[in-house]
Amino acid sequence: MILVLDDPAALARAAADELLGGARAAAAAGRVFSVALSGGTTPRALFALLADPAGPYRAALPWDALSVFWGDERCVPPDDPESNYRAAFQGLLSRVPVPPGRVHRIPADLPDPEDAARRYEATLRAELGPSASLDLVFLGIGPEGHTASLFPGSPALHEAKRLTAAVTVKAKTPRRVTLTYPALAAAKRVIFLAEGPGKADIVRRVLEAPPGEDRPASLVRSAAGDPLWLLDRAAAAGLSGRRA
Ligand code: 6PG
């Protein structure tokens, strides 16, 4: 499903509403709601909106019902400007009362990224149970179609069993740990967030052409089937309305 929002602020509200709705339903059922945050810059407006004490979410969200994970992490220290954990901690987690034991940082700063990936998979299985089904995964998309740290040409695209992989990618911080397609396929809900004119071409190429490994985001499925795409008008500008 594709939802086009007027602007980045409306996109952030739509994403916040998805998290609020899921967390409230889980809390009402006495359950924990597990959410994997995406990296990069797109989620920062969402983090700020959720954490804003003057906004509608900070007081409304049952933060003590959340369990927080990440879709991927760069192999840098947690206080490195490139760290996805740092962006989420500074923008959100340091400003809301998620219980510290429910924040599951990917230990990607360990000396061996393979070891980090295996530890993160063990955490996923310990926290979520054998099915390792995350309730909600937020994903971004790169201009060439990568998502999380699943990049074109990566052997991780062929991982059919493990939930995580250590990868080397063509990006500023090349060593990373990422969720794999099996982890995303186990998730109850996957939501892509894309905003701005710079994403219009890749959004069109993912949503209006047959899926393929040249655009890893196009192969993402959740347990519910197709992901939900939350786009602002600029990122949706290339769409003709035909879904591949
Ligand atoms: C990462 C992200 C990555 C990101 C996209 C979009 O670690 O870089 O997980 O998959 O979501 O590259 O990044 P922007 O939001 O900065 O465009």
mmCIF file of C-alpha atoms and ligand atoms in Angstrom:
data_model
loop_
_atom_site.group_PDB
_atom_site.id
_atom_site.type_symbol
_atom_site.label_atom_id
_atom_site.label_comp_id
_atom_site.label_asym_id
_atom_site.label_seq_id
_atom_site.Cartn_x
_atom_site.Cartn_y
_atom_site.Cartn_z
ATOM 1 C CA MET A 1 0.000 0.000 0.000
ATOM 2 C CA ILE A 2 1.190 3.529 -0.793
ATOM 3 C CA LEU A 3 0.180 6.633 1.150
ATOM 4 C CA VAL A 4 1.233 10.016 -0.203
ATOM 5 C CA LEU A 5 1.404 12.760 2.426
ATOM 6 C CA ASP A 6 1.515 16.485 1.648
ATOM 7 C CA ASP A 7 4.948 17.205 3.111
ATOM 8 C CA PRO A 8 7.665 15.842 5.435
ATOM 9 C CA ALA A 9 5.775 16.989 8.549
ATOM 10 C CA ALA A 10 2.656 15.093 7.465
ATOM 11 C CA LEU A 11 4.846 12.079 6.656
ATOM 12 C CA ALA A 12 6.324 12.160 10.173
ATOM 13 C CA ARG A 13 2.797 12.383 11.650
ATOM 14 C CA ALA A 14 1.629 9.383 9.608
ATOM 15 C CA ALA A 15 4.623 7.343 10.797
ATOM 16 C CA ALA A 16 4.102 8.455 14.404
ATOM 17 C CA ASP A 17 0.431 7.461 14.171
ATOM 18 C CA GLU A 18 1.453 3.964 13.007
ATOM 19 C CA LEU A 19 3.758 3.569 16.007
ATOM 20 C CA LEU A 20 1.191 5.042 18.420
ATOM 21 C CA GLY A 21 -1.565 2.754 17.153
ATOM 22 C CA GLY A 22 0.547 -0.376 17.381
ATOM 23 C CA ALA A 23 1.991 0.446 20.778
ATOM 24 C CA ARG A 24 -1.424 1.299 22.233
ATOM 25 C CA ALA A 25 -2.958 -1.956 20.943
ATOM 26 C CA ALA A 26 -0.078 -3.981 22.384
ATOM 27 C CA ALA A 27 -0.243 -2.174 25.748
ATOM 28 C CA ALA A 28 -4.000 -2.753 25.914
ATOM 29 C CA ALA A 29 -3.331 -6.471 25.378
ATOM 30 C CA GLY A 30 -0.600 -6.442 28.036
ATOM 31 C CA ARG A 31 2.065 -7.053 25.414
ATOM 32 C CA VAL A 32 5.363 -5.429 24.540
ATOM 33 C CA PHE A 33 5.487 -3.729 21.104
ATOM 34 C CA SER A 34 8.764 -4.289 19.273
ATOM 35 C CA VAL A 35 9.846 -1.669 16.747
ATOM 36 C CA ALA A 36 12.999 -1.537 14.618
ATOM 37 C CA LEU A 37 14.120 1.995 13.807
ATOM 38 C CA SER A 38 15.721 2.914 10.504
ATOM 39 C CA GLY A 39 18.938 4.820 10.093
ATOM 40 C CA GLY A 40 19.947 7.733 7.926
ATOM 41 C CA THR A 41 18.356 11.167 8.073
ATOM 42 C CA THR A 42 14.722 10.502 7.129
ATOM 43 C CA PRO A 43 13.559 9.270 10.565
ATOM 44 C CA ARG A 44 14.935 12.328 12.392
ATOM 45 C CA ALA A 45 11.729 14.330 11.899
ATOM 46 C CA LEU A 46 9.780 11.350 13.264
ATOM 47 C CA PHE A 47 12.057 11.150 16.307
ATOM 48 C CA ALA A 48 11.672 14.883 17.005
ATOM 49 C CA LEU A 49 7.876 14.705 16.659
ATOM 50 C CA LEU A 50 7.598 11.699 18.993
ATOM 51 C CA ALA A 51 9.844 13.295 21.606
ATOM 52 C CA ASP A 52 8.312 16.775 21.455
ATOM 53 C CA PRO A 53 6.795 17.482 24.905
ATOM 54 C CA ALA A 54 4.449 20.013 23.251
ATOM 55 C CA GLY A 55 3.372 17.493 20.596
ATOM 56 C CA PRO A 56 0.547 14.893 20.730
ATOM 57 C CA TYR A 57 2.764 11.800 20.965
ATOM 58 C CA ARG A 58 5.142 12.239 23.899
ATOM 59 C CA ALA A 59 2.312 12.048 26.448
ATOM 60 C CA ALA A 60 0.104 9.615 24.511
ATOM 61 C CA LEU A 61 2.513 6.827 23.636
ATOM 62 C CA PRO A 62 2.885 3.946 26.180
ATOM 63 C CA TRP A 63 6.703 4.117 26.135
ATOM 64 C CA ASP A 64 7.013 1.395 28.794
ATOM 65 C CA ALA A 65 5.371 -1.028 26.345
ATOM 66 C CA LEU A 66 8.044 -0.495 23.688
ATOM 67 C CA SER A 67 11.014 -2.674 22.850
ATOM 68 C CA VAL A 68 13.394 -0.875 20.491
ATOM 69 C CA PHE A 69 15.645 -2.440 17.848
ATOM 70 C CA TRP A 70 17.386 -1.234 14.691
ATOM 71 C CA GLY A 71 17.212 -2.333 11.064
ATOM 72 C CA ASP A 72 20.934 -1.834 10.676
ATOM 73 C CA GLU A 73 23.976 -0.200 12.217
ATOM 74 C CA ARG A 74 27.293 1.048 11.052
ATOM 75 C CA CYS A 75 30.416 -0.552 12.594
ATOM 76 C CA VAL A 76 31.343 2.556 14.574
ATOM 77 C CA PRO A 77 31.191 3.445 18.283
ATOM 78 C CA PRO A 78 27.712 4.326 19.612
ATOM 79 C CA ASP A 79 28.757 7.954 20.052
ATOM 80 C CA ASP A 80 30.081 8.269 16.490
ATOM 81 C CA PRO A 81 28.233 10.825 14.304
ATOM 82 C CA GLU A 82 27.665 7.992 11.797
ATOM 83 C CA SER A 83 25.914 5.760 14.374
ATOM 84 C CA ASN A 84 22.206 5.071 13.813
ATOM 85 C CA TYR A 85 21.914 4.358 17.528
ATOM 86 C CA ARG A 86 23.366 7.808 18.332
ATOM 87 C CA ALA A 87 20.849 9.528 16.034
ATOM 88 C CA ALA A 88 17.935 7.709 17.693
ATOM 89 C CA PHE A 89 19.322 8.196 21.218
ATOM 90 C CA GLN A 90 19.891 11.919 20.753
ATOM 91 C CA GLY A 91 16.681 12.531 18.801
ATOM 92 C CA LEU A 92 14.303 10.291 20.722
ATOM 93 C CA LEU A 93 15.461 7.737 23.287
ATOM 94 C CA SER A 94 17.202 10.194 25.595
ATOM 95 C CA ARG A 95 13.963 12.210 25.696
ATOM 96 C CA VAL A 96 11.302 9.526 26.326
ATOM 97 C CA PRO A 97 10.890 6.901 29.094
ATOM 98 C CA VAL A 98 11.546 3.671 27.169
ATOM 99 C CA PRO A 99 12.865 1.278 29.842
ATOM 100 C CA PRO A 100 16.672 1.053 29.308
ATOM 101 C CA GLY A 101 16.536 -2.757 29.219
ATOM 102 C CA ARG A 102 14.190 -2.519 26.240
ATOM 103 C CA VAL A 103 16.677 -0.638 24.017
ATOM 104 C CA HIS A 104 18.555 -3.271 22.010
ATOM 105 C CA ARG A 105 21.462 -1.511 20.341
ATOM 106 C CA ILE A 106 23.230 -3.504 17.634
ATOM 107 C CA PRO A 107 26.763 -4.040 19.078
ATOM 108 C CA ALA A 108 28.288 -3.181 15.700
ATOM 109 C CA ASP A 109 31.281 -1.528 17.383
ATOM 110 C CA LEU A 110 32.595 -4.956 18.443
ATOM 111 C CA PRO A 111 35.945 -5.841 16.832
ATOM 112 C CA ASP A 112 34.336 -8.592 14.738
ATOM 113 C CA PRO A 113 31.163 -7.567 12.817
ATOM 114 C CA GLU A 114 30.291 -11.254 12.306
ATOM 115 C CA ASP A 115 30.274 -11.683 16.078
ATOM 116 C CA ALA A 116 28.120 -8.551 16.388
ATOM 117 C CA ALA A 117 25.623 -9.942 13.864
ATOM 118 C CA ARG A 118 25.402 -13.256 15.696
ATOM 119 C CA ARG A 119 24.895 -11.502 19.056
ATOM 120 C CA TYR A 120 22.171 -9.289 17.602
ATOM 121 C CA GLU A 121 20.405 -12.324 16.155
ATOM 122 C CA ALA A 122 20.562 -14.001 19.568
ATOM 123 C CA THR A 123 19.021 -10.872 21.111
ATOM 124 C CA LEU A 124 16.229 -10.850 18.530
ATOM 125 C CA ARG A 125 15.413 -14.506 19.243
ATOM 126 C CA ALA A 126 15.680 -14.068 23.019
ATOM 127 C CA GLU A 127 13.448 -10.982 23.042
ATOM 128 C CA LEU A 128 10.930 -11.936 20.342
ATOM 129 C CA GLY A 129 10.774 -15.705 20.702
ATOM 130 C CA PRO A 130 11.716 -18.347 18.142
ATOM 131 C CA SER A 131 9.800 -16.681 15.298
ATOM 132 C CA ALA A 132 11.719 -13.439 15.958
ATOM 133 C CA SER A 133 8.737 -11.504 14.629
ATOM 134 C CA LEU A 134 9.136 -7.769 15.078
ATOM 135 C CA ASP A 135 5.828 -5.946 15.378
ATOM 136 C CA LEU A 136 6.960 -3.022 13.246
ATOM 137 C CA VAL A 137 10.030 -2.258 11.128
ATOM 138 C CA PHE A 138 10.675 1.223 9.759
ATOM 139 C CA LEU A 139 12.903 1.242 6.668
ATOM 140 C CA GLY A 140 14.445 3.948 4.525
ATOM 141 C CA ILE A 141 15.620 3.633 0.943
ATOM 142 C CA GLY A 142 18.849 4.764 -0.638
ATOM 143 C CA PRO A 143 19.025 6.372 -4.081
ATOM 144 C CA GLU A 144 20.202 3.118 -5.646
ATOM 145 C CA GLY A 145 17.557 1.041 -3.891
ATOM 146 C CA HIS A 146 19.317 -0.246 -0.792
ATOM 147 C CA THR A 147 17.371 -0.583 2.436
ATOM 148 C CA ALA A 148 18.709 -1.161 5.920
ATOM 149 C CA SER A 149 22.203 -2.221 4.813
ATOM 150 C CA LEU A 150 21.007 -4.565 2.085
ATOM 151 C CA PHE A 151 22.802 -3.160 -0.955
ATOM 152 C CA PRO A 152 22.789 -4.276 -4.607
ATOM 153 C CA GLY A 153 25.245 -7.119 -5.180
ATOM 154 C CA SER A 154 25.561 -8.012 -1.489
ATOM 155 C CA PRO A 155 25.783 -11.719 -0.609
ATOM 156 C CA ALA A 156 23.426 -10.868 2.284
ATOM 157 C CA LEU A 157 20.620 -10.615 -0.293
ATOM 158 C CA HIS A 158 20.800 -14.415 -0.574
ATOM 159 C CA GLU A 159 20.706 -15.110 3.189
ATOM 160 C CA ALA A 160 17.682 -17.364 3.598
ATOM 161 C CA LYS A 161 17.921 -18.358 7.270
ATOM 162 C CA ARG A 162 19.858 -15.969 9.478
ATOM 163 C CA LEU A 163 18.124 -12.858 10.740
ATOM 164 C CA THR A 164 21.223 -10.690 10.564
ATOM 165 C CA ALA A 165 24.366 -10.333 8.483
ATOM 166 C CA ALA A 166 27.661 -8.494 8.651
ATOM 167 C CA VAL A 167 28.223 -6.735 5.331
ATOM 168 C CA THR A 168 30.700 -4.504 3.539
ATOM 169 C CA VAL A 169 28.989 -1.874 1.425
ATOM 170 C CA LYS A 170 29.939 0.987 -0.874
ATOM 171 C CA ALA A 171 29.137 3.793 1.550
ATOM 172 C CA LYS A 172 30.885 6.184 3.903
ATOM 173 C CA THR A 173 30.988 3.602 6.712
ATOM 174 C CA PRO A 174 31.441 0.396 4.724
ATOM 175 C CA ARG A 175 31.269 -2.215 7.517
ATOM 176 C CA ARG A 176 27.748 -2.737 8.833
ATOM 177 C CA VAL A 177 25.355 -5.148 10.538
ATOM 178 C CA THR A 178 21.910 -5.473 8.997
ATOM 179 C CA LEU A 179 18.630 -7.311 9.288
ATOM 180 C CA THR A 180 18.200 -9.762 6.413
ATOM 181 C CA TYR A 181 15.149 -10.572 4.276
ATOM 182 C CA PRO A 182 14.152 -13.443 6.626
ATOM 183 C CA ALA A 183 13.998 -10.998 9.548
ATOM 184 C CA LEU A 184 11.891 -8.563 7.527
ATOM 185 C CA ALA A 185 9.642 -11.370 6.233
ATOM 186 C CA ALA A 186 8.960 -12.405 9.840
ATOM 187 C CA ALA A 187 7.909 -8.876 10.820
ATOM 188 C CA LYS A 188 4.211 -8.234 11.275
ATOM 189 C CA ARG A 189 4.453 -4.842 9.567
ATOM 190 C CA VAL A 190 7.124 -3.109 7.500
ATOM 191 C CA ILE A 191 6.834 0.598 6.678
ATOM 192 C CA PHE A 192 9.093 2.444 4.232
ATOM 193 C CA LEU A 193 9.573 6.162 4.813
ATOM 194 C CA ALA A 194 10.793 8.216 1.855
ATOM 195 C CA GLU A 195 10.752 11.952 1.401
ATOM 196 C CA GLY A 196 12.134 14.558 -0.928
ATOM 197 C CA PRO A 197 12.713 14.871 -4.672
ATOM 198 C CA GLY A 198 15.949 12.896 -4.398
ATOM 199 C CA LYS A 199 13.966 9.715 -3.746
ATOM 200 C CA ALA A 200 11.362 10.173 -6.533
ATOM 201 C CA ASP A 201 13.312 8.187 -9.120
ATOM 202 C CA ILE A 202 14.157 5.196 -6.923
ATOM 203 C CA VAL A 203 10.624 5.114 -5.472
ATOM 204 C CA ARG A 204 9.263 4.930 -9.034
ATOM 205 C CA ARG A 205 11.826 2.254 -9.984
ATOM 206 C CA VAL A 206 10.920 0.171 -6.945
ATOM 207 C CA LEU A 207 7.141 0.569 -7.073
ATOM 208 C CA GLU A 208 6.562 0.605 -10.834
ATOM 209 C CA ALA A 209 8.908 -2.110 -12.086
ATOM 210 C CA PRO A 210 9.158 -5.821 -11.294
ATOM 211 C CA PRO A 211 11.168 -6.491 -8.103
ATOM 212 C CA GLY A 212 14.841 -7.334 -8.487
ATOM 213 C CA GLU A 213 18.131 -7.607 -6.619
ATOM 214 C CA ASP A 214 19.373 -4.478 -8.362
ATOM 215 C CA ARG A 215 16.949 -2.623 -6.071
ATOM 216 C CA PRO A 216 17.017 -4.567 -2.770
ATOM 217 C CA ALA A 217 14.123 -2.539 -1.311
ATOM 218 C CA SER A 218 11.879 -3.980 -4.024
ATOM 219 C CA LEU A 219 12.271 -7.498 -2.608
ATOM 220 C CA VAL A 220 11.199 -6.637 0.958
ATOM 221 C CA ARG A 221 8.071 -8.419 2.154
ATOM 222 C CA SER A 222 6.661 -8.688 5.668
ATOM 223 C CA ALA A 223 4.490 -11.418 7.173
ATOM 224 C CA ALA A 224 1.550 -9.251 6.077
ATOM 225 C CA GLY A 225 2.781 -9.136 2.466
ATOM 226 C CA ASP A 226 3.711 -5.875 0.739
ATOM 227 C CA PRO A 227 5.186 -3.137 2.929
ATOM 228 C CA LEU A 228 3.369 0.132 3.525
ATOM 229 C CA TRP A 229 5.060 3.048 1.742
ATOM 230 C CA LEU A 230 4.703 6.450 3.399
ATOM 231 C CA LEU A 231 5.862 9.094 0.901
ATOM 232 C CA ASP A 232 5.714 12.822 0.764
ATOM 233 C CA ARG A 233 4.547 14.393 -2.518
ATOM 234 C CA ALA A 234 8.106 15.055 -3.641
ATOM 235 C CA ALA A 235 9.165 11.415 -3.238
ATOM 236 C CA ALA A 236 5.960 10.246 -4.948
ATOM 237 C CA ALA A 237 6.325 12.680 -7.861
ATOM 238 C CA GLY A 238 7.584 9.979 -10.256
ATOM 239 C CA LEU A 239 4.682 7.584 -9.682
ATOM 240 C CA SER A 240 2.147 7.107 -12.450
ATOM 241 C CA GLY A 241 -0.308 5.202 -10.246
ATOM 242 C CA ARG A 242 0.557 1.792 -11.855
ATOM 243 C CA ARG A 243 1.800 -0.669 -9.222
ATOM 244 C CA ALA A 244 4.260 -3.304 -10.535
HETATM 245 C C1 6PG B 1 21.551 3.541 7.001
HETATM 246 C C2 6PG B 1 20.087 3.301 6.799
HETATM 247 C C3 6PG B 1 19.782 3.321 5.344
HETATM 248 C C4 6PG B 1 18.912 4.534 5.144
HETATM 249 C C5 6PG B 1 18.847 4.935 3.693
HETATM 250 C C6 6PG B 1 18.119 6.269 3.531
HETATM 251 O O1 6PG B 1 22.114 3.012 7.949
HETATM 252 O O2 6PG B 1 22.074 4.364 6.223
HETATM 253 O O3 6PG B 1 19.560 2.309 7.473
HETATM 254 O O4 6PG B 1 19.137 2.181 4.849
HETATM 255 O O5 6PG B 1 17.599 4.252 5.627
HETATM 256 O O6 6PG B 1 20.176 5.067 3.215
HETATM 257 O O7 6PG B 1 18.881 7.241 4.197
HETATM 258 P P1 6PG B 1 18.341 8.754 4.292
HETATM 259 O O8 6PG B 1 17.130 8.706 5.176
HETATM 260 O O9 6PG B 1 19.485 9.510 4.915
HETATM 261 O O10 6PG B 1 18.026 9.190 2.884
#
